[in-house]
Amino acid sequence: MSLTQIPDTAQRNEAEECDKADPFVHLRRRFDLPGGLIYLDGNSLGALPRGVAVRMGEVIRHEWGDRLIDGWWNGWLDLPHQTGARIAPLIGAPQNSVLAADSTSINLFKLAASALSARPDRHVILSEVGNFPTDMYIMEGLTKLTGRDISVREVAPGAILDALDDTVALLTLSHIDYRTARMWDMAAINAACHATGALCLWDLSHSAGAVLVDLTATNADMAVGCGYKFLNGGPGAPAFLYVRPDLQDSLDSPLQGWMGHQDPFAFSGTYKPKSGIGRFACGTPPILGLSALNEALKVFDDIDLPALFAKGQDLCDRFIETVVGTDGLTILSPRDRAVRGSHVAVAHQNAEAIMKRLSSQGVIGDFRPPDIMRFGFSPLYCRHVDAHDAAILLRDAVMESEASLQD
């Protein structure tokens, strides 16, 4: 079976009707999506917003080509803050609390090191077993540089609250598990951290632009996230970081670059950090990448975010309901949408081969060893028929795989 052979059933007709009634259907036209594909990998790399190519041409031809170095005095220097201000509403952050800069890994390092310095009498970085590997690589590397006896402790997710004690300086977690899409109760975790005096650092890479996040209401301390997944900023897009406003001036970035200096063009021999979120800037901002991300974020302007993210959960529900009960297929993601991100993970012993088959049929998801298939549903451009058709093709591929295993 291929995309053109999906049977015309009552379920598919119902999906088509949902798309006709979708208040966000017009947003799909703002993306440059190849024909003949169902793209369900926005959780790894978001699709290209049409306005980005035009904007990049303007930046390259006019701002760089015509203005040359004067571009720095005509908006470039403020671009990390402007882009952060666009991200802020997507994560429930107040203005002047988000900075678009560097990579997720570098931002993790900066904020984790700041947290350790702010808790000099504590020696544990706490996280869950199975957190995103890069996050843990950064934490392990950091322990070698502090000059203190810092250890990283990883415990089962269900043991996190019991593991919080007066030895923990920092708890770092991915808000949404990159494999299963399980989502933490951010408010409860933040409250538990504060009750024991620990700081909490969230990785929002699979959350920002996909689910409702409210850093203010949940009293979050710090957060980071990437710009290239659900924010659609392009491959290698700049990341972002958040620090709660009342904490900003009490934390010191370990990377004291000139853009974090209170007067970078004074070329002073003494480092004096800026006040506010700007102190977490470091090197010269990457203007091309920031320009692409800033333009991409415009697609979220003036949108009912709760309704948009509810659509993403509707898509996940439709996909799960279509494949549930397929012999040999295990659904890893929560069925409860209140604790699920905007991707669905399933497992099968022939997952890699099945994903290759789906790709050849025009369904783009991704494979994570040893047996996980992930399907990301960006509510900006994914449709109900996409969720239905991809699920039908997955179910068909799994059934054929199971039949071959019986032979």
PDB file of N, CA and C in Angstrom, residues 38 50 81 150 175 187 189 209 217 225 236 242 246 333 343 346 382:
ATOM      1  N   ILE A  38       4.261  12.805   3.912  1.00  0.00           N
ATOM      2  CA  ILE A  38       3.691  13.111   5.221  1.00  0.00           C
ATOM      3  C   ILE A  38       4.882  13.308   6.145  1.00  0.00           C
ATOM      4  N   ARG A  50       7.872  29.505   4.758  1.00  0.00           N
ATOM      5  CA  ARG A  50       8.135  30.172   3.483  1.00  0.00           C
ATOM      6  C   ARG A  50       8.826  31.522   3.652  1.00  0.00           C
ATOM      7  N   HIS A  81      18.067  39.304  21.803  1.00  0.00           N
ATOM      8  CA  HIS A  81      16.976  39.692  22.698  1.00  0.00           C
ATOM      9  C   HIS A  81      15.638  39.723  21.956  1.00  0.00           C
ATOM     10  N   ILE A 150      32.058  17.347  42.928  1.00  0.00           N
ATOM     11  CA  ILE A 150      30.690  17.318  42.416  1.00  0.00           C
ATOM     12  C   ILE A 150      30.422  15.958  41.785  1.00  0.00           C
ATOM     13  N   HIS A 175      11.856  18.228  30.034  1.00  0.00           N
ATOM     14  CA  HIS A 175      10.430  18.352  30.309  1.00  0.00           C
ATOM     15  C   HIS A 175       9.643  17.240  29.628  1.00  0.00           C
ATOM     16  N   ALA A 187       5.273  22.052  37.626  1.00  0.00           N
ATOM     17  CA  ALA A 187       4.973  22.790  38.856  1.00  0.00           C
ATOM     18  C   ALA A 187       5.338  21.974  40.088  1.00  0.00           C
ATOM     19  N   ILE A 189       7.520  19.480  40.354  1.00  0.00           N
ATOM     20  CA  ILE A 189       8.972  19.303  40.460  1.00  0.00           C
ATOM     21  C   ILE A 189       9.627  20.587  40.958  1.00  0.00           C
ATOM     22  N   GLY A 209       6.981  25.218  21.440  1.00  0.00           N
ATOM     23  CA  GLY A 209       6.312  25.174  20.148  1.00  0.00           C
ATOM     24  C   GLY A 209       5.471  23.942  19.942  1.00  0.00           C
ATOM     25  N   ALA A 217       4.107  30.571  35.790  1.00  0.00           N
ATOM     26  CA  ALA A 217       3.109  29.998  36.688  1.00  0.00           C
ATOM     27  C   ALA A 217       3.665  28.835  37.502  1.00  0.00           C
ATOM     28  N   GLY A 225      16.474  25.409  25.529  1.00  0.00           N
ATOM     29  CA  GLY A 225      15.776  24.697  24.463  1.00  0.00           C
ATOM     30  C   GLY A 225      16.413  24.998  23.130  1.00  0.00           C
ATOM     31  N   GLY A 236      20.613  23.396  12.892  1.00  0.00           N
ATOM     32  CA  GLY A 236      21.616  24.087  13.686  1.00  0.00           C
ATOM     33  C   GLY A 236      21.199  25.461  14.160  1.00  0.00           C
ATOM     34  N   TYR A 242      16.546  30.573  29.494  1.00  0.00           N
ATOM     35  CA  TYR A 242      15.664  31.359  30.359  1.00  0.00           C
ATOM     36  C   TYR A 242      16.207  31.323  31.776  1.00  0.00           C
ATOM     37  N   ASP A 246      14.089  37.229  39.006  1.00  0.00           N
ATOM     38  CA  ASP A 246      14.669  37.548  40.310  1.00  0.00           C
ATOM     39  C   ASP A 246      15.973  36.807  40.574  1.00  0.00           C
ATOM     40  N   SER A 333       4.240   5.856  24.247  1.00  0.00           N
ATOM     41  CA  SER A 333       3.816   7.181  24.717  1.00  0.00           C
ATOM     42  C   SER A 333       2.572   7.064  25.598  1.00  0.00           C
ATOM     43  N   HIS A 343       4.704  14.157  20.237  1.00  0.00           N
ATOM     44  CA  HIS A 343       5.136  13.068  19.365  1.00  0.00           C
ATOM     45  C   HIS A 343       4.687  11.753  19.969  1.00  0.00           C
ATOM     46  N   VAL A 346       6.455   4.380  19.285  1.00  0.00           N
ATOM     47  CA  VAL A 346       6.017   2.986  19.311  1.00  0.00           C
ATOM     48  C   VAL A 346       7.248   2.110  19.136  1.00  0.00           C
ATOM     49  N   CYS A 382       0.838  19.820  10.352  1.00  0.00           N
ATOM     50  CA  CYS A 382       0.329  18.456  10.230  1.00  0.00           C
ATOM     51  C   CYS A 382      -1.200  18.458  10.217  1.00  0.00           C
TER      52      CYS A 382
END
